[in-house]
Short mmCIF file of C-alpha atoms in Angstrom, two decimals:
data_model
loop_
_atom_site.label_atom_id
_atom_site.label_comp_id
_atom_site.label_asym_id
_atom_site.label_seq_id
_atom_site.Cartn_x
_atom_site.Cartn_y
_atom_site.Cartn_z
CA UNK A 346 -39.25 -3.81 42.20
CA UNK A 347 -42.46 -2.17 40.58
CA UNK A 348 -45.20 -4.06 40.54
CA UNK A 349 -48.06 -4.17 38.01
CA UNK A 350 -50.80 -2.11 39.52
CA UNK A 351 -47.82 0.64 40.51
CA UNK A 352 -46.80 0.93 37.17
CA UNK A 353 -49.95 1.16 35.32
CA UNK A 354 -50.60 4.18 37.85
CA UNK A 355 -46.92 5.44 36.96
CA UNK A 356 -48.15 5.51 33.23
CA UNK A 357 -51.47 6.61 33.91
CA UNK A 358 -50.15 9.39 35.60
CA UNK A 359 -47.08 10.56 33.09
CA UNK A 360 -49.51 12.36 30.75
CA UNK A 361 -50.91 14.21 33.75
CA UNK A 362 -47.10 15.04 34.80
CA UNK A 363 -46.31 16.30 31.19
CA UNK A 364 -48.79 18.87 30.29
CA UNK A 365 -48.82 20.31 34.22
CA UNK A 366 -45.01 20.55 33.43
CA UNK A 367 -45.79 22.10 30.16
CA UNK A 368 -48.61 24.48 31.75
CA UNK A 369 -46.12 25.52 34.15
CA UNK A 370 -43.52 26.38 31.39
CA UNK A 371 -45.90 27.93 29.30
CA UNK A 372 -47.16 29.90 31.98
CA UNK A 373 -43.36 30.82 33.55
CA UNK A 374 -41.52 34.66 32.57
CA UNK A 375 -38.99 34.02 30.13
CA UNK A 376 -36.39 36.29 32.70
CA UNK A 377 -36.05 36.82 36.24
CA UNK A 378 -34.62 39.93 36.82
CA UNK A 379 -32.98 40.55 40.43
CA UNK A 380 -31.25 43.68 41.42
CA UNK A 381 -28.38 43.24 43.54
CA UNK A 382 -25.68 45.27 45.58
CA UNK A 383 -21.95 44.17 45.85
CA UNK A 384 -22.87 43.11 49.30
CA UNK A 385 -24.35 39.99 51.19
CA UNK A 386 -26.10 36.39 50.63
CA UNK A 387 -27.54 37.99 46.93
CA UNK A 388 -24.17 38.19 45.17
CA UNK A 389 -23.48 34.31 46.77
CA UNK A 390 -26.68 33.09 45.04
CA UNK A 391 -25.67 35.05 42.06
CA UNK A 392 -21.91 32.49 42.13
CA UNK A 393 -23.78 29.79 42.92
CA UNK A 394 -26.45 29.55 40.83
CA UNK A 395 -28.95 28.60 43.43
CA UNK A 396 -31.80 30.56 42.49
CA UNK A 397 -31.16 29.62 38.60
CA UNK A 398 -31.81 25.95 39.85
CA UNK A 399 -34.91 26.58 41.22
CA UNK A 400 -36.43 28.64 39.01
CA UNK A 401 -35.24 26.69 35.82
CA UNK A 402 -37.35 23.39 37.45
CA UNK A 403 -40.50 25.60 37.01
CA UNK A 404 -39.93 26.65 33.22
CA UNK A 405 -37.35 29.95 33.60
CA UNK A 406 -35.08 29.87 31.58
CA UNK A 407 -33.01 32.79 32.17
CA UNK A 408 -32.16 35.15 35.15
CA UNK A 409 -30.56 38.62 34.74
CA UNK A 410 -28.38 39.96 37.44
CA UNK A 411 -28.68 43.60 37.07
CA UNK A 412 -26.67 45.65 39.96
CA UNK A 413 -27.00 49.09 42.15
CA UNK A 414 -24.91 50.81 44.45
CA UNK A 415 -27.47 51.44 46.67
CA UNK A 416 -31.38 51.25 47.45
CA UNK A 417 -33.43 53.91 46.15
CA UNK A 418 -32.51 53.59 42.71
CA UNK A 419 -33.14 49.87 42.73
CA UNK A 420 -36.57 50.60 44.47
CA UNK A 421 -37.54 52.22 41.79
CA UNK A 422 -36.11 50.38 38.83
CA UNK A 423 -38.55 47.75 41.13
CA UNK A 424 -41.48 49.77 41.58
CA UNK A 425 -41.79 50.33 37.34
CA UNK A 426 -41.39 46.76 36.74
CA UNK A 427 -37.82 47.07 35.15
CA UNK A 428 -36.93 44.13 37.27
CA UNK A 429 -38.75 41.53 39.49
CA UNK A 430 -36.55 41.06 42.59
CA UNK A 431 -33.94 42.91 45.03
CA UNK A 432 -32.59 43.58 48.46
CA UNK A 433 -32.88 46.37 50.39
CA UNK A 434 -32.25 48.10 53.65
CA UNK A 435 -35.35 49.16 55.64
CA UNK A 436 -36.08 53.06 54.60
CA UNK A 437 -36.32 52.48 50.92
CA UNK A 438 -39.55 50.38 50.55
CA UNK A 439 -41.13 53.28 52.67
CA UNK A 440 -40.39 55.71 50.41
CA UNK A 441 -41.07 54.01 47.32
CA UNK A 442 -44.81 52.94 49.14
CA UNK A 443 -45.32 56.76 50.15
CA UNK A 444 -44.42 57.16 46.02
CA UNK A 445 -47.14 54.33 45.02
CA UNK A 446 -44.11 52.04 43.64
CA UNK A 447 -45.43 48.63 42.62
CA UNK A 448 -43.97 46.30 45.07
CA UNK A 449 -44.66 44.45 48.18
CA UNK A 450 -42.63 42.72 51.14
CA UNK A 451 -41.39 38.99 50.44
CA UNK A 452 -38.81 38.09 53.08
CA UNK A 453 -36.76 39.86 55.48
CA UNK A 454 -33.40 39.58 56.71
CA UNK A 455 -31.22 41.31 59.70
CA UNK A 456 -30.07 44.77 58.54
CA UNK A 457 -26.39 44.96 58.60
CA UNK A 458 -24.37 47.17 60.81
CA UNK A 459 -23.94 51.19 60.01
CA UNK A 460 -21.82 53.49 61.48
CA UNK A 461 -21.64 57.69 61.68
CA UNK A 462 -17.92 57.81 60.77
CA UNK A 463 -15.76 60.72 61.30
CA UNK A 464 -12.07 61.93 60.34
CA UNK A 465 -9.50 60.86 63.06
CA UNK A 466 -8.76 64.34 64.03
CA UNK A 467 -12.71 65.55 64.46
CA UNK A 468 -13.46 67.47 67.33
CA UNK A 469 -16.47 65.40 67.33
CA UNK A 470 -17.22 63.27 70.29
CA UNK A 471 -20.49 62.93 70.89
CA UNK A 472 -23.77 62.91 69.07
CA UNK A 473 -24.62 66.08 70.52
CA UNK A 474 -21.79 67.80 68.96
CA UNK A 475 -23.09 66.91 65.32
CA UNK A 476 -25.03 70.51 65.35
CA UNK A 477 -24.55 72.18 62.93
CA UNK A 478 -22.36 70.06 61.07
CA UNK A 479 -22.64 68.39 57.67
CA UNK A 480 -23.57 64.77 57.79
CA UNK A 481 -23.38 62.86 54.91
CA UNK A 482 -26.05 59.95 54.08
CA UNK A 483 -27.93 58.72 51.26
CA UNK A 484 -31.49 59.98 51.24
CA UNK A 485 -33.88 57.60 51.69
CA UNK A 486 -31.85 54.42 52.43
CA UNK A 487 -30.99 52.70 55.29
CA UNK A 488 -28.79 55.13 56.66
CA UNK A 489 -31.40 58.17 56.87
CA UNK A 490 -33.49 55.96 59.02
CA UNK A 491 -30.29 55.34 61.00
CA UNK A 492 -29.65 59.36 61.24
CA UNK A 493 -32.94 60.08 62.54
CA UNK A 494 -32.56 57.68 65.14
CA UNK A 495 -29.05 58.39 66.07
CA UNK A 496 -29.65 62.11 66.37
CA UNK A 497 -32.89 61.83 68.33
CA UNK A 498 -31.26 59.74 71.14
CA UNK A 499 -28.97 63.09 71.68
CA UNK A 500 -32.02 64.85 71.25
CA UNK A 501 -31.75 66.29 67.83
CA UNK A 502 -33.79 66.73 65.22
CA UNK A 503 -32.85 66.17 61.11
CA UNK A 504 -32.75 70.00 60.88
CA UNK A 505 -30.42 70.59 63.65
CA UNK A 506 -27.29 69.43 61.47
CA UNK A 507 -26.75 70.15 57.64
CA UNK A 508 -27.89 67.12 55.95
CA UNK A 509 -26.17 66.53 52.95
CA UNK A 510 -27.71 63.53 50.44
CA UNK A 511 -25.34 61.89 49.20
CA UNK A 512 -24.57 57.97 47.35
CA UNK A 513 -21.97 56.54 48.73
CA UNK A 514 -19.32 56.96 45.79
CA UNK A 515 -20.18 60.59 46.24
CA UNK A 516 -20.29 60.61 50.18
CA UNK A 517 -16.97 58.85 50.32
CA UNK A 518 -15.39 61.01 48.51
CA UNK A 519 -16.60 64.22 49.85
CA UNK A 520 -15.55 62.52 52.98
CA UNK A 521 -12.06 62.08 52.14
CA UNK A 522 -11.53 65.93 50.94
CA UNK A 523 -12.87 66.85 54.22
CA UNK A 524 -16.06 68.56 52.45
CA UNK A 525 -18.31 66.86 55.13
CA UNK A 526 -18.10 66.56 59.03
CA UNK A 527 -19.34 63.57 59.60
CA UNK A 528 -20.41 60.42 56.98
CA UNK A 529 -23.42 57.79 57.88
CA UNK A 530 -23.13 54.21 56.12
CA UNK A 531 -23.55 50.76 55.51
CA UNK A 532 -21.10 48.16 55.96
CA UNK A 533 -18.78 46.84 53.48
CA UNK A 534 -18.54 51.18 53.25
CA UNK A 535 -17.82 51.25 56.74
CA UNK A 536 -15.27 48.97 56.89
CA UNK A 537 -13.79 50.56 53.77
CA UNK A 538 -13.81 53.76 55.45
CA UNK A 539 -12.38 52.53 58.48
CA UNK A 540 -9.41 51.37 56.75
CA UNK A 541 -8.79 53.19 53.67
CA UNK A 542 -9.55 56.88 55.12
CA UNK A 543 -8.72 56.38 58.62
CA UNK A 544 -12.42 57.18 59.96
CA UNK A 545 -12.99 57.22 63.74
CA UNK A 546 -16.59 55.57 64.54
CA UNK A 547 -18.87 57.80 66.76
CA UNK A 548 -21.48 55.58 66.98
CA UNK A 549 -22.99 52.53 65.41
CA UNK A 550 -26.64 50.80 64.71
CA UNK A 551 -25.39 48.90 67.45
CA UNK A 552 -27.74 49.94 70.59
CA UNK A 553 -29.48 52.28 68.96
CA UNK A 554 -31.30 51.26 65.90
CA UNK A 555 -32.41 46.89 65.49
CA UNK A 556 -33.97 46.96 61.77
CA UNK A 557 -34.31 44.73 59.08
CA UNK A 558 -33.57 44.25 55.23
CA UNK A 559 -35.52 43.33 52.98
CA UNK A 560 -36.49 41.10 49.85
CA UNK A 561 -38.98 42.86 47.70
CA UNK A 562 -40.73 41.95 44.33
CA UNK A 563 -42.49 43.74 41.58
CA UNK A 564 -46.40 43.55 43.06
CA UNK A 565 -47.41 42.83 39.52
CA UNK A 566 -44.82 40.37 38.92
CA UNK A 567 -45.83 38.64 42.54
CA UNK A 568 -49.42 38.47 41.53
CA UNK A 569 -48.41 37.14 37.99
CA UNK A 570 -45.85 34.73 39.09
CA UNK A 571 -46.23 33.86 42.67
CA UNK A 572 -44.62 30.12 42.70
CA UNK A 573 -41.73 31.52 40.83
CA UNK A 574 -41.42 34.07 43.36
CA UNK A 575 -41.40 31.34 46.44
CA UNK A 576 -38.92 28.71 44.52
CA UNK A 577 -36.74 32.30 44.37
CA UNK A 578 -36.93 32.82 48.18
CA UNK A 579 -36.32 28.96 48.74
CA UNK A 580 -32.86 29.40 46.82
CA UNK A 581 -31.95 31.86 49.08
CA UNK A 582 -32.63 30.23 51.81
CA UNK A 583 -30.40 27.34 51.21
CA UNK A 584 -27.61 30.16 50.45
CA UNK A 585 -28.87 31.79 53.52
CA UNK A 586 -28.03 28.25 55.49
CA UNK A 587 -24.82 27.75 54.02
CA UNK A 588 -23.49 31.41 54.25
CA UNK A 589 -24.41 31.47 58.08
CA UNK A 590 -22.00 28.27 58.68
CA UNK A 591 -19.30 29.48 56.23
CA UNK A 592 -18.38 32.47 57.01
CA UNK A 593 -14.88 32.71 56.00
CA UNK A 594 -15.98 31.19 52.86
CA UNK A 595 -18.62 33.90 52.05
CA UNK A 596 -16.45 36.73 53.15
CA UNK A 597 -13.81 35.04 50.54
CA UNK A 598 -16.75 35.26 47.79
CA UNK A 599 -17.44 38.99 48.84
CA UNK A 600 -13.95 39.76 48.11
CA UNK A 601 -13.51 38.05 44.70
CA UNK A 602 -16.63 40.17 43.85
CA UNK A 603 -16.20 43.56 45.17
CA UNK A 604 -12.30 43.43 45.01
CA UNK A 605 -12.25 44.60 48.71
CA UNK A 606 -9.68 43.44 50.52
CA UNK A 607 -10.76 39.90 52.58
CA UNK A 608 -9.85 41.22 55.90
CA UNK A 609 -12.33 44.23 55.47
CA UNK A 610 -14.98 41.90 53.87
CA UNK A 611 -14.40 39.36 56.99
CA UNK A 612 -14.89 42.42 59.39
CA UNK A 613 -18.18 43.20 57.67
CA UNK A 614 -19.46 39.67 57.46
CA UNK A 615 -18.33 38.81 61.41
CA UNK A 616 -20.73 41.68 63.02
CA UNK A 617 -23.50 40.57 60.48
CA UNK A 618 -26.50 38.05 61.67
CA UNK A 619 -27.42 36.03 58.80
CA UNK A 620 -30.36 34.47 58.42
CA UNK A 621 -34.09 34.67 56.50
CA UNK A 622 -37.16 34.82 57.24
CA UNK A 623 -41.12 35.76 56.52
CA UNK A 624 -42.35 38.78 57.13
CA UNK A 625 -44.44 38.77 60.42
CA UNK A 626 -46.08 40.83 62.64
CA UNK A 627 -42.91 42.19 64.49
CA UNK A 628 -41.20 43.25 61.27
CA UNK A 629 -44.12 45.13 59.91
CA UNK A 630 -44.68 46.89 63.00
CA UNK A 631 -40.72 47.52 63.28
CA UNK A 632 -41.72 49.06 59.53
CA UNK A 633 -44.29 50.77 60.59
CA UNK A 634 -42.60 52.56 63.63
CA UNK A 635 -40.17 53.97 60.88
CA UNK A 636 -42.96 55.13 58.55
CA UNK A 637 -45.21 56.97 60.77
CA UNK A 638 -41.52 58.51 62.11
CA UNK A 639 -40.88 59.97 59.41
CA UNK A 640 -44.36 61.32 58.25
CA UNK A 641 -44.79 62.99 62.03
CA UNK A 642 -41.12 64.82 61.09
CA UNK A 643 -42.13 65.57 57.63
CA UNK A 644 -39.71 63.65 55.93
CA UNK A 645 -42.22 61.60 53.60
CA UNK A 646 -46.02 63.22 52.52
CA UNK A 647 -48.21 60.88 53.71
CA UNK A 648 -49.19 58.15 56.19
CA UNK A 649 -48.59 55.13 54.84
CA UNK A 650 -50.07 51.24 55.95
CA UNK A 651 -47.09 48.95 56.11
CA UNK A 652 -49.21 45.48 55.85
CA UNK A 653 -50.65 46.72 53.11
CA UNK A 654 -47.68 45.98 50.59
CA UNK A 655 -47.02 42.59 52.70
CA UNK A 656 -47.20 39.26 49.93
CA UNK A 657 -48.17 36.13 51.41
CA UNK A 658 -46.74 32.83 49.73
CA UNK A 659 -48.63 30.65 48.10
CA UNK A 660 -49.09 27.12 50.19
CA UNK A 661 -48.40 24.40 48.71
#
């Protein structure tokens, strides 16, 4: 039971309480924006509501879900401030830097597995034999990092095979015409492509490339709205935890979502390593290696200073 002196501080204290929960709300966006792909712990948090939770405790009363097939075009729906918040592979926040986008490093993640796919009768069998030949990927996501890394183990160079930039609702289907030799992407696509179009794998990230993902905010909207920005990260991170011991259940919620079939999202979600984390001094030089990369082969304009776009949470 309370006694006296603890409840005279209880009541001396409520008006504090009020007005810092009314400076908060005053002082919180009215929307959080977060763009999403059909893929991983995102469209989870988006079912669950676990980021709405959060953020709603600090005076937001809305967030908008707003989606992309693939990274560059959310990078730079980020970078002009037409949304907050988004997920990404590891190439596109180093072209939207080498661009001067607006945003900055929050969390990162393990990248998920990619593949250089093939049709089953290519005479394709090694890396080596991929001069000369067209090779889909999606310029300036994940995939182009994982090109220039696959090709330079067999000791090729971009130039030495026909790259062809392509998203991957056009790569897939200029893969299943046959209008491309070979076709570099992401998984759930790989998985897709697997079964749906019969592709043979050449290679995969798997021993060649270890990157990361990312979580990346409007710099603006960081500097603005930096505890929203944590309690956002903290949501995932409790979807993070439960995805990483459930995951039947999450390839089950990838399905509903995408429509994919649950055996292809299971295969996806088995090979993946789920968790969350800051971003620290390993992952911005792993960043880094990829940046100066592709400035030495001419691929982006300029140098560019990884830790520079790193945010830094709040402490609390």
């Amino acid at each position: 039971m309370l006694n006296r002196r603890t409840a005279l501080a209880g009541l001396l204290a409520a008006p504090a309480l009020v007005s810092a929960s009314r400076s908060r709300a005053a002082n919180a966006p009215s929307e959080f924006r977060i763009g999403y792909q059909k893929s991983g712990v995102l469209v989870v948090a988006r079912q669950q509501g676990t980021i709405e939770a959060r953020l709603k405790a600090l005076g937001v009363p809305s967030v908008k879900w707003v989606e992309f097939q693939y990274g560059p075009p959310m990078m730079e729906a980020l970078g002009l401030g037409s949304i907050d918040f988004g997920q990404v592979g590891d190439t596109p926040p180093i072209f939207a830097q080498v661009a001067g986008g607006k945003v900055v490093y929050a969390a990162a993640t393990p990248a998920s597995q990619s593949a250089i796919l093939l049709p089953q009768d290519s005479p394709i069998r090694t890396l080596a034999d991929l001069k000369g030949k067209k090779l889909a990927f999606a310029r300036g996501s994940s995939s182009h990092n994982f090109v220039v890394q696959a090709l330079a183990k067999a000791g090729l160079a971009p130039s030495d095979v026909q790259q062809t930039f392509l998203s991957p609702a056009d790569a897939v289907a200029a893969f299943s015409r046959g209008s491309v030799d070979a076709w570099a992407v992401w998984d759930p696509y790989f998985a897709i492509a697997e079964r749906r179009h019969n592709a043979r794998i050449l290679t995969t990230t798997e021993g060649i490339l270890d990157s990361y993902s990312f979580y990346l905010a409007n710099r603006d909207f960081a500097a603005r709205h930096p505890e929203v920005l944590k309690a956002a990260i903290a949501g995932l991170g409790e979807t993070t935890a439960w995805a990483a011991q459930n995951r039947d259940k999450l390839a089950a919620a990838l399905s509903e979502e995408t429509r994919v079939e649950l055996d292809l999202q299971k295969a996806s979600v088995d090979r993946q390593k789920i968790e969350i984390g800051p971003i620290t001094d390993a992952v911005v030089q792993s960043q880094q290696t990829i940046a100066d990369s592709f400035h030495k082969l001419g691929i982006v304009p300029r140098h560019v200073t990884v830790r520079d776009i790193v945010w830094t949470a709040p402490q609390s």
